PDB file of C-alpha atoms and ligand atoms in Angstrom:
ATOM      1  CA  MET A 727     131.662 128.062  99.543  1.00 50.00           C
ATOM      2  CA  SER A 728     134.360 130.627  99.105  1.00 64.00           C
ATOM      3  CA  ASP A 729     137.945 129.674  99.775  1.00 87.00           C
ATOM      4  CA  ALA A 730     138.417 132.776 101.921  1.00 96.00           C
ATOM      5  CA  VAL A 731     139.163 132.044 105.566  1.00 98.00           C
ATOM      6  CA  VAL A 732     138.939 135.715 106.534  1.00 98.00           C
ATOM      7  CA  GLU A 733     136.605 138.126 104.777  1.00 98.00           C
ATOM      8  CA  ILE A 734     136.440 141.689 106.018  1.00 98.00           C
ATOM      9  CA  SER A 735     134.397 144.359 104.324  1.00 98.00           C
ATOM     10  CA  GLY A 736     133.776 148.007 105.103  1.00 98.00           C
ATOM     11  CA  LEU A 737     135.446 147.658 108.486  1.00 98.00           C
ATOM     12  CA  ARG A 738     135.446 150.815 110.582  1.00 98.00           C
ATOM     13  CA  LYS A 739     136.437 151.319 114.170  1.00 98.00           C
ATOM     14  CA  SER A 740     136.312 154.464 116.264  1.00 98.00           C
ATOM     15  CA  PHE A 741     137.458 155.052 119.809  1.00 98.00           C
ATOM     16  CA  GLY A 742     135.355 158.027 120.902  1.00 97.00           C
ATOM     17  CA  GLN A 743     135.873 160.742 118.295  1.00 96.00           C
ATOM     18  CA  GLN A 744     138.955 159.108 116.830  1.00 97.00           C
ATOM     19  CA  GLU A 745     138.358 156.963 113.757  1.00 98.00           C
ATOM     20  CA  VAL A 746     141.139 154.371 113.784  1.00 98.00           C
ATOM     21  CA  LEU A 747     139.962 152.119 110.937  1.00 98.00           C
ATOM     22  CA  ARG A 748     138.418 153.968 108.025  1.00 98.00           C
ATOM     23  CA  GLY A 749     136.959 151.300 105.786  1.00 98.00           C
ATOM     24  CA  ILE A 750     139.093 148.185 105.414  1.00 98.00           C
ATOM     25  CA  ASP A 751     138.371 145.404 102.935  1.00 98.00           C
ATOM     26  CA  LEU A 752     140.480 142.299 103.241  1.00 98.00           C
ATOM     27  CA  ARG A 753     140.170 138.743 102.084  1.00 98.00           C
ATOM     28  CA  VAL A 754     142.638 136.077 103.188  1.00 98.00           C
ATOM     29  CA  ALA A 755     142.448 132.860 101.185  1.00 98.00           C
ATOM     30  CA  ARG A 756     143.032 129.432 102.656  1.00 97.00           C
ATOM     31  CA  GLY A 757     146.765 128.860 102.981  1.00 97.00           C
ATOM     32  CA  GLU A 758     147.588 132.480 102.265  1.00 98.00           C
ATOM     33  CA  VAL A 759     150.103 134.459 104.330  1.00 98.00           C
ATOM     34  CA  VAL A 760     149.294 138.167 104.513  1.00 98.00           C
ATOM     35  CA  CYS A 761     151.691 140.540 106.253  1.00 98.00           C
ATOM     36  CA  VAL A 762     150.450 143.914 107.469  1.00 98.00           C
ATOM     37  CA  ILE A 763     153.003 146.696 107.719  1.00 98.00           C
ATOM     38  CA  GLY A 764     152.635 150.357 108.579  1.00 98.00           C
ATOM     39  CA  PRO A 765     153.597 153.069 111.032  1.00 97.00           C
ATOM     40  CA  SER A 766     152.919 152.924 114.738  1.00 97.00           C
ATOM     41  CA  GLY A 767     149.367 154.055 115.519  1.00 98.00           C
ATOM     42  CA  SER A 768     148.049 153.342 112.023  1.00 98.00           C
ATOM     43  CA  GLY A 769     145.490 150.792 113.280  1.00 98.00           C
ATOM     44  CA  LYS A 770     147.258 147.459 112.654  1.00 98.00           C
ATOM     45  CA  SER A 771     146.580 145.973 116.093  1.00 98.00           C
ATOM     46  CA  THR A 772     143.013 147.235 116.036  1.00 98.00           C
ATOM     47  CA  LEU A 773     142.507 145.569 112.671  1.00 98.00           C
ATOM     48  CA  LEU A 774     143.801 142.257 113.989  1.00 98.00           C
ATOM     49  CA  ARG A 775     141.733 142.539 117.157  1.00 98.00           C
ATOM     50  CA  CYS A 776     138.616 143.155 115.066  1.00 98.00           C
ATOM     51  CA  VAL A 777     139.157 139.834 113.272  1.00 97.00           C
ATOM     52  CA  ASN A 778     138.230 137.914 116.427  1.00 95.00           C
ATOM     53  CA  LEU A 779     136.099 140.719 117.834  1.00 97.00           C
ATOM     54  CA  LEU A 780     138.419 141.494 120.736  1.00 96.00           C
ATOM     55  CA  GLU A 781     137.459 144.955 119.503  1.00 97.00           C
ATOM     56  CA  GLU A 782     133.922 145.451 118.308  1.00 97.00           C
ATOM     57  CA  PRO A 783     133.831 147.114 114.893  1.00 98.00           C
ATOM     58  CA  THR A 784     131.874 150.354 114.592  1.00 98.00           C
ATOM     59  CA  ALA A 785     130.763 149.269 111.117  1.00 98.00           C
ATOM     60  CA  GLY A 786     131.424 146.549 108.596  1.00 98.00           C
ATOM     61  CA  ARG A 787     131.418 142.817 108.363  1.00 98.00           C
ATOM     62  CA  VAL A 788     133.904 140.221 109.604  1.00 98.00           C
ATOM     63  CA  VAL A 789     133.555 136.617 108.467  1.00 98.00           C
ATOM     64  CA  VAL A 790     136.011 133.940 109.599  1.00 98.00           C
ATOM     65  CA  ASP A 791     135.811 130.375 108.387  1.00 96.00           C
ATOM     66  CA  GLY A 792     132.206 130.867 107.313  1.00 95.00           C
ATOM     67  CA  ALA A 793     130.945 132.426 110.549  1.00 96.00           C
ATOM     68  CA  GLU A 794     130.006 136.108 110.599  1.00 97.00           C
ATOM     69  CA  LEU A 795     131.431 137.430 113.864  1.00 98.00           C
ATOM     70  CA  THR A 796     129.703 140.780 113.403  1.00 98.00           C
ATOM     71  CA  ASP A 797     126.305 139.096 113.321  1.00 97.00           C
ATOM     72  CA  PRO A 798     124.700 139.914 116.698  1.00 95.00           C
ATOM     73  CA  GLU A 799     123.215 136.402 116.721  1.00 96.00           C
ATOM     74  CA  VAL A 800     126.510 134.594 116.248  1.00 96.00           C
ATOM     75  CA  ASP A 801     127.916 132.272 118.911  1.00 96.00           C
ATOM     76  CA  LEU A 802     131.107 134.266 119.454  1.00 95.00           C
ATOM     77  CA  ASP A 803     132.798 131.671 121.631  1.00 94.00           C
ATOM     78  CA  ALA A 804     132.266 129.036 118.965  1.00 95.00           C
ATOM     79  CA  ALA A 805     133.437 131.348 116.194  1.00 95.00           C
ATOM     80  CA  ARG A 806     136.586 132.285 118.121  1.00 95.00           C
ATOM     81  CA  ARG A 807     137.491 128.740 119.024  1.00 94.00           C
ATOM     82  CA  HIS A 808     139.574 128.168 115.932  1.00 92.00           C
ATOM     83  CA  ILE A 809     141.112 131.624 115.564  1.00 97.00           C
ATOM     84  CA  GLY A 810     144.655 131.514 116.948  1.00 97.00           C
ATOM     85  CA  MET A 811     146.169 134.731 118.211  1.00 97.00           C
ATOM     86  CA  VAL A 812     149.732 135.470 119.239  1.00 97.00           C
ATOM     87  CA  PHE A 813     150.567 138.812 120.828  1.00 95.00           C
ATOM     88  CA  GLN A 814     153.722 140.814 121.295  1.00 94.00           C
ATOM     89  CA  GLN A 815     153.565 139.981 125.006  1.00 93.00           C
ATOM     90  CA  PHE A 816     153.275 136.235 125.239  1.00 90.00           C
ATOM     91  CA  ASN A 817     150.480 136.170 127.855  1.00 92.00           C
ATOM     92  CA  LEU A 818     151.397 132.763 129.246  1.00 97.00           C
ATOM     93  CA  PHE A 819     149.951 131.649 132.566  1.00 97.00           C
ATOM     94  CA  THR A 820     153.040 132.191 134.712  1.00 96.00           C
ATOM     95  CA  HIS A 821     151.868 129.884 137.500  1.00 97.00           C
ATOM     96  CA  LEU A 822     151.365 126.910 135.164  1.00 98.00           C
ATOM     97  CA  ARG A 823     154.034 124.750 133.635  1.00 98.00           C
ATOM     98  CA  VAL A 824     154.374 124.819 129.885  1.00 98.00           C
ATOM     99  CA  LEU A 825     152.349 121.664 129.226  1.00 98.00           C
ATOM    100  CA  ASP A 826     149.429 122.950 131.303  1.00 98.00           C
ATOM    101  CA  ASN A 827     149.525 126.271 129.468  1.00 98.00           C
ATOM    102  CA  LEU A 828     148.755 124.237 126.358  1.00 98.00           C
ATOM    103  CA  THR A 829     146.023 122.042 127.820  1.00 98.00           C
ATOM    104  CA  VAL A 830     143.796 124.511 129.733  1.00 97.00           C
ATOM    105  CA  ALA A 831     141.824 125.868 126.776  1.00 96.00           C
ATOM    106  CA  GLN A 832     141.742 122.532 124.994  1.00 97.00           C
ATOM    107  CA  ARG A 833     140.060 120.997 128.024  1.00 98.00           C
ATOM    108  CA  LYS A 834     137.750 123.912 128.884  1.00 96.00           C
ATOM    109  CA  VAL A 835     136.776 125.049 125.410  1.00 96.00           C
ATOM    110  CA  LEU A 836     137.205 121.972 123.208  1.00 97.00           C
ATOM    111  CA  ARG A 837     136.276 119.566 126.046  1.00 97.00           C
ATOM    112  CA  ARG A 838     139.202 117.279 125.354  1.00 98.00           C
ATOM    113  CA  ASP A 839     140.117 114.841 128.110  1.00 98.00           C
ATOM    114  CA  ARG A 840     143.491 115.159 129.805  1.00 98.00           C
ATOM    115  CA  ALA A 841     145.212 112.419 127.821  1.00 98.00           C
ATOM    116  CA  GLU A 842     144.149 113.785 124.458  1.00 98.00           C
ATOM    117  CA  ALA A 843     144.914 117.405 125.401  1.00 98.00           C
ATOM    118  CA  GLU A 844     148.390 116.415 126.588  1.00 98.00           C
ATOM    119  CA  ALA A 845     149.068 114.422 123.451  1.00 98.00           C
ATOM    120  CA  VAL A 846     148.066 117.382 121.285  1.00 98.00           C
ATOM    121  CA  ALA A 847     150.142 119.710 123.485  1.00 98.00           C
ATOM    122  CA  ARG A 848     153.259 117.537 123.215  1.00 98.00           C
ATOM    123  CA  ARG A 849     152.852 117.286 119.462  1.00 98.00           C
ATOM    124  CA  ASN A 850     152.696 121.065 119.166  1.00 98.00           C
ATOM    125  CA  LEU A 851     155.609 121.647 121.539  1.00 98.00           C
ATOM    126  CA  ASP A 852     157.591 119.361 119.295  1.00 97.00           C
ATOM    127  CA  ARG A 853     156.444 121.384 116.288  1.00 96.00           C
ATOM    128  CA  VAL A 854     157.973 124.553 117.770  1.00 97.00           C
ATOM    129  CA  GLY A 855     161.125 122.736 118.876  1.00 97.00           C
ATOM    130  CA  LEU A 856     160.370 122.703 122.611  1.00 98.00           C
ATOM    131  CA  ALA A 857     159.365 119.112 123.320  1.00 97.00           C
ATOM    132  CA  GLU A 858     161.831 118.945 126.209  1.00 98.00           C
ATOM    133  CA  LYS A 859     160.320 122.002 127.965  1.00 98.00           C
ATOM    134  CA  ALA A 860     156.919 120.486 128.773  1.00 98.00           C
ATOM    135  CA  ASP A 861     157.556 120.497 132.517  1.00 98.00           C
ATOM    136  CA  ALA A 862     159.325 123.869 132.700  1.00 98.00           C
ATOM    137  CA  MET A 863     157.732 126.979 134.146  1.00 98.00           C
ATOM    138  CA  PRO A 864     157.446 129.966 131.746  1.00 98.00           C
ATOM    139  CA  ALA A 865     159.885 132.043 133.833  1.00 97.00           C
ATOM    140  CA  GLN A 866     162.584 129.440 133.199  1.00 97.00           C
ATOM    141  CA  LEU A 867     162.377 130.057 129.449  1.00 97.00           C
ATOM    142  CA  SER A 868     163.854 132.767 127.268  1.00 96.00           C
ATOM    143  CA  GLY A 869     161.490 135.277 125.647  1.00 96.00           C
ATOM    144  CA  GLY A 870     161.851 133.492 122.333  1.00 97.00           C
ATOM    145  CA  GLN A 871     160.995 130.149 123.910  1.00 97.00           C
ATOM    146  CA  GLN A 872     158.003 131.687 125.683  1.00 97.00           C
ATOM    147  CA  GLN A 873     156.739 133.055 122.406  1.00 97.00           C
ATOM    148  CA  ARG A 874     157.141 129.641 120.781  1.00 98.00           C
ATOM    149  CA  VAL A 875     155.097 128.179 123.660  1.00 98.00           C
ATOM    150  CA  ALA A 876     152.420 130.793 122.962  1.00 98.00           C
ATOM    151  CA  ILE A 877     152.406 129.714 119.317  1.00 98.00           C
ATOM    152  CA  ALA A 878     152.167 126.047 120.305  1.00 98.00           C
ATOM    153  CA  ARG A 879     149.298 126.900 122.623  1.00 98.00           C
ATOM    154  CA  ALA A 880     147.394 128.563 119.790  1.00 98.00           C
ATOM    155  CA  LEU A 881     148.150 125.624 117.482  1.00 98.00           C
ATOM    156  CA  SER A 882     146.724 123.207 120.035  1.00 98.00           C
ATOM    157  CA  MET A 883     143.262 124.642 119.349  1.00 97.00           C
ATOM    158  CA  ASP A 884     143.396 123.510 115.697  1.00 97.00           C
ATOM    159  CA  PRO A 885     143.239 127.044 114.307  1.00 98.00           C
ATOM    160  CA  ARG A 886     141.835 127.727 110.865  1.00 97.00           C
ATOM    161  CA  VAL A 887     143.793 130.967 110.860  1.00 98.00           C
ATOM    162  CA  MET A 888     146.646 132.346 112.947  1.00 98.00           C
ATOM    163  CA  LEU A 889     146.806 136.043 113.792  1.00 98.00           C
ATOM    164  CA  PHE A 890     150.184 137.403 114.855  1.00 98.00           C
ATOM    165  CA  ASP A 891     150.580 140.907 116.285  1.00 98.00           C
ATOM    166  CA  GLU A 892     154.261 141.856 116.176  1.00 97.00           C
ATOM    167  CA  PRO A 893     155.256 138.532 117.720  1.00 97.00           C
ATOM    168  CA  THR A 894     158.976 139.331 117.773  1.00 97.00           C
ATOM    169  CA  SER A 895     158.905 142.995 118.815  1.00 95.00           C
ATOM    170  CA  ALA A 896     159.463 142.302 122.513  1.00 94.00           C
ATOM    171  CA  LEU A 897     162.361 139.900 121.925  1.00 96.00           C
ATOM    172  CA  ASP A 898     166.080 140.409 122.164  1.00 94.00           C
ATOM    173  CA  PRO A 899     167.469 140.449 118.624  1.00 94.00           C
ATOM    174  CA  GLU A 900     169.239 137.099 118.958  1.00 94.00           C
ATOM    175  CA  LEU A 901     165.932 135.380 119.830  1.00 95.00           C
ATOM    176  CA  VAL A 902     163.916 136.719 116.904  1.00 96.00           C
ATOM    177  CA  GLY A 903     165.176 134.204 114.366  1.00 96.00           C
ATOM    178  CA  ASP A 904     163.842 131.099 116.129  1.00 96.00           C
ATOM    179  CA  VAL A 905     160.336 132.549 116.363  1.00 97.00           C
ATOM    180  CA  LEU A 906     160.351 133.651 112.735  1.00 98.00           C
ATOM    181  CA  GLY A 907     161.640 130.188 111.837  1.00 97.00           C
ATOM    182  CA  VAL A 908     158.624 128.574 113.504  1.00 98.00           C
ATOM    183  CA  MET A 909     156.296 130.972 111.674  1.00 98.00           C
ATOM    184  CA  ARG A 910     157.999 130.212 108.396  1.00 98.00           C
ATOM    185  CA  GLY A 911     157.465 126.501 109.068  1.00 97.00           C
ATOM    186  CA  LEU A 912     153.751 127.074 109.636  1.00 98.00           C
ATOM    187  CA  ALA A 913     153.504 129.015 106.402  1.00 98.00           C
ATOM    188  CA  ASP A 914     155.243 126.166 104.577  1.00 97.00           C
ATOM    189  CA  GLU A 915     152.713 123.725 106.041  1.00 96.00           C
ATOM    190  CA  GLY A 916     149.920 125.776 104.511  1.00 97.00           C
ATOM    191  CA  MET A 917     148.647 127.609 107.589  1.00 98.00           C
ATOM    192  CA  THR A 918     146.500 130.651 106.835  1.00 98.00           C
ATOM    193  CA  MET A 919     148.226 133.584 108.527  1.00 98.00           C
ATOM    194  CA  LEU A 920     147.647 137.291 109.078  1.00 98.00           C
ATOM    195  CA  VAL A 921     150.828 138.795 110.481  1.00 98.00           C
ATOM    196  CA  VAL A 922     151.477 142.335 111.692  1.00 98.00           C
ATOM    197  CA  THR A 923     155.230 142.721 111.603  1.00 97.00           C
ATOM    198  CA  HIS A 924     158.164 145.065 111.286  1.00 95.00           C
ATOM    199  CA  GLU A 925     160.355 142.232 110.043  1.00 96.00           C
ATOM    200  CA  MET A 926     160.636 143.243 106.411  1.00 96.00           C
ATOM    201  CA  GLN A 927     162.927 140.371 105.526  1.00 96.00           C
ATOM    202  CA  PHE A 928     160.325 137.917 106.826  1.00 97.00           C
ATOM    203  CA  ALA A 929     157.534 139.690 104.948  1.00 97.00           C
ATOM    204  CA  ARG A 930     159.610 139.683 101.795  1.00 97.00           C
ATOM    205  CA  GLU A 931     160.370 135.966 101.967  1.00 96.00           C
ATOM    206  CA  VAL A 932     157.223 134.479 103.494  1.00 97.00           C
ATOM    207  CA  ALA A 933     154.256 136.721 102.641  1.00 98.00           C
ATOM    208  CA  ASP A 934     152.095 135.968  99.647  1.00 98.00           C
ATOM    209  CA  ARG A 935     150.763 139.488  99.980  1.00 98.00           C
ATOM    210  CA  VAL A 936     151.776 142.598 101.870  1.00 98.00           C
ATOM    211  CA  LEU A 937     149.358 145.290 103.017  1.00 98.00           C
ATOM    212  CA  PHE A 938     150.657 148.726 103.830  1.00 98.00           C
ATOM    213  CA  VAL A 939     148.274 150.387 106.268  1.00 98.00           C
ATOM    214  CA  ASP A 940     148.425 154.056 107.169  1.00 98.00           C
ATOM    215  CA  ASP A 941     145.911 156.140 109.074  1.00 98.00           C
ATOM    216  CA  GLY A 942     143.309 153.377 109.149  1.00 98.00           C
ATOM    217  CA  ARG A 943     143.331 152.594 105.447  1.00 98.00           C
ATOM    218  CA  VAL A 944     145.034 150.091 103.164  1.00 98.00           C
ATOM    219  CA  VAL A 945     147.214 152.444 101.152  1.00 98.00           C
ATOM    220  CA  GLU A 946     148.882 149.820  98.996  1.00 98.00           C
ATOM    221  CA  GLN A 947     148.883 146.039  98.700  1.00 98.00           C
ATOM    222  CA  GLY A 948     150.393 143.350  96.537  1.00 98.00           C
ATOM    223  CA  ALA A 949     153.220 140.855  96.328  1.00 98.00           C
ATOM    224  CA  PRO A 950     156.249 141.688  98.501  1.00 98.00           C
ATOM    225  CA  SER A 951     158.215 142.180  95.305  1.00 97.00           C
ATOM    226  CA  GLU A 952     155.860 145.059  94.555  1.00 97.00           C
ATOM    227  CA  VAL A 953     154.997 146.638  97.897  1.00 98.00           C
ATOM    228  CA  ILE A 954     158.359 146.234  99.639  1.00 97.00           C
ATOM    229  CA  ALA A 955     160.773 146.133  96.732  1.00 96.00           C
ATOM    230  CA  ALA A 956     159.022 148.626  94.436  1.00 96.00           C
ATOM    231  CA  PRO A 957     156.387 150.632  96.323  1.00 97.00           C
ATOM    232  CA  LYS A 958     154.203 152.905  94.238  1.00 97.00           C
ATOM    233  CA  GLU A 959     152.725 155.130  96.920  1.00 97.00           C
ATOM    234  CA  PRO A 960     154.798 157.953  98.398  1.00 97.00           C
ATOM    235  CA  ARG A 961     153.591 157.085 101.921  1.00 97.00           C
ATOM    236  CA  THR A 962     154.775 153.485 101.515  1.00 97.00           C
ATOM    237  CA  ARG A 963     158.162 154.727 100.303  1.00 97.00           C
ATOM    238  CA  THR A 964     158.540 157.090 103.233  1.00 97.00           C
ATOM    239  CA  PHE A 965     157.678 154.332 105.690  1.00 97.00           C
ATOM    240  CA  LEU A 966     160.040 151.811 104.128  1.00 96.00           C
ATOM    241  CA  ALA A 967     162.860 154.320 103.988  1.00 95.00           C
ATOM    242  CA  ARG A 968     162.548 154.588 107.758  1.00 93.00           C
ATOM    243  CA  VAL A 969     162.401 150.875 108.578  1.00 91.00           C
ATOM    244  CA  LEU A 970     164.675 149.255 105.995  1.00 85.00           C
TER     245      LEU A 970
HETATM  246  P1  ADP B1529     149.205 150.102 115.603  1.00 72.42           P
HETATM  247  O1  ADP B1529     149.030 148.700 116.041  1.00 72.42           O
HETATM  248  O2  ADP B1529     149.262 150.265 114.122  1.00 72.42           O
HETATM  249  O3  ADP B1529     150.360 150.769 116.276  1.00 72.42           O
HETATM  250  P2  ADP B1529     146.739 150.541 117.070  1.00 72.42           P
HETATM  251  O4  ADP B1529     145.699 149.779 116.349  1.00 72.42           O
HETATM  252  O5  ADP B1529     147.300 149.951 118.307  1.00 72.42           O
HETATM  253  O6  ADP B1529     147.917 150.927 116.046  1.00 72.42           O
HETATM  254  O7  ADP B1529     146.192 151.967 117.471  1.00 72.42           O
HETATM  255  C1  ADP B1529     145.633 152.851 116.524  1.00 72.42           C
HETATM  256  C2  ADP B1529     145.103 154.068 117.254  1.00 72.42           C
HETATM  257  O8  ADP B1529     144.000 153.680 118.055  1.00 72.42           O
HETATM  258  C3  ADP B1529     146.103 154.723 118.182  1.00 72.42           C
HETATM  259  O9  ADP B1529     145.944 156.126 118.085  1.00 72.42           O
HETATM  260  C4  ADP B1529     145.695 154.218 119.540  1.00 72.42           C
HETATM  261  O10 ADP B1529     146.026 155.144 120.541  1.00 72.42           O
HETATM  262  C5  ADP B1529     144.188 154.082 119.399  1.00 72.42           C
HETATM  263  N1  ADP B1529     143.647 153.010 120.253  1.00 72.42           N
HETATM  264  C6  ADP B1529     143.926 151.693 120.176  1.00 72.42           C
HETATM  265  N2  ADP B1529     143.252 150.991 121.100  1.00 72.42           N
HETATM  266  C7  ADP B1529     142.523 151.893 121.793  1.00 72.42           C
HETATM  267  C8  ADP B1529     141.589 151.807 122.877  1.00 72.42           C
HETATM  268  N3  ADP B1529     141.273 150.632 123.430  1.00 72.42           N
HETATM  269  N4  ADP B1529     141.021 152.952 123.312  1.00 72.42           N
HETATM  270  C9  ADP B1529     141.309 154.151 122.766  1.00 72.42           C
HETATM  271  N5  ADP B1529     142.176 154.298 121.726  1.00 72.42           N
HETATM  272  C10 ADP B1529     142.769 153.204 121.249  1.00 72.42           C
HETATM  273 MG1   MG B1530     150.160 147.476 117.247  1.00 72.42          MG
END
């Protein structure tokens, strides 16, 4: 058994004539936090969406927690069950109160009974600092609180890995810190995380490894102290000069 939770090799993805991912290899070890940075349109979201096969790769192999998702024979629903994903837009069910947002998939997919699903949900709301919001409707919450609910919802499925796609990009600046704080807590607890982000300070402090992606390729990767603080590649330098 390898200790990699995510293993991607030779990943390519085209939309029509446009090749968006041009051969990505990536291994994320258990407990590792990998941050993906890069310009808009470079393929970061597509990469993340290929990890749980929300996008079907054109070529290459994706293995998560021992299951090869690119194997045509794989039980995709089963393989996806323990891959948590948090998007820029929180995608909460607006007609359901917070607690029910957290129990729906647990009951349908993991077949937990109501009492167990609610207990797990309350535990995870507490984890993101929103225990008292269980009965609220999403519209009554701030964007930052909604995003923390989305994180708690993903956590309620006992994820082996959490994928974050610019989770703070849609938030007002004063709400970003709470969400990053929750993510930092998860990292400290040993959660395996793959995070697309423009928050360089977060990447610097929390990432074990930073990947700079440009034009569908990993241009440079390494510790944040290398890639962010002392980038080697001209393209990484140009990008950082714009965002820092
Ligand atoms: P990033 O997240 O780095 O901004 P994306 O992965 O969203 O980049 O997009 C990379 C490129 O792929 C962009 O040119 C985008 O327009 C294109 N793209 C993404 N999704 C689709 C899609 N479903 N159909 C066609 N083109 C797409
Ligand atoms: Mg994106």
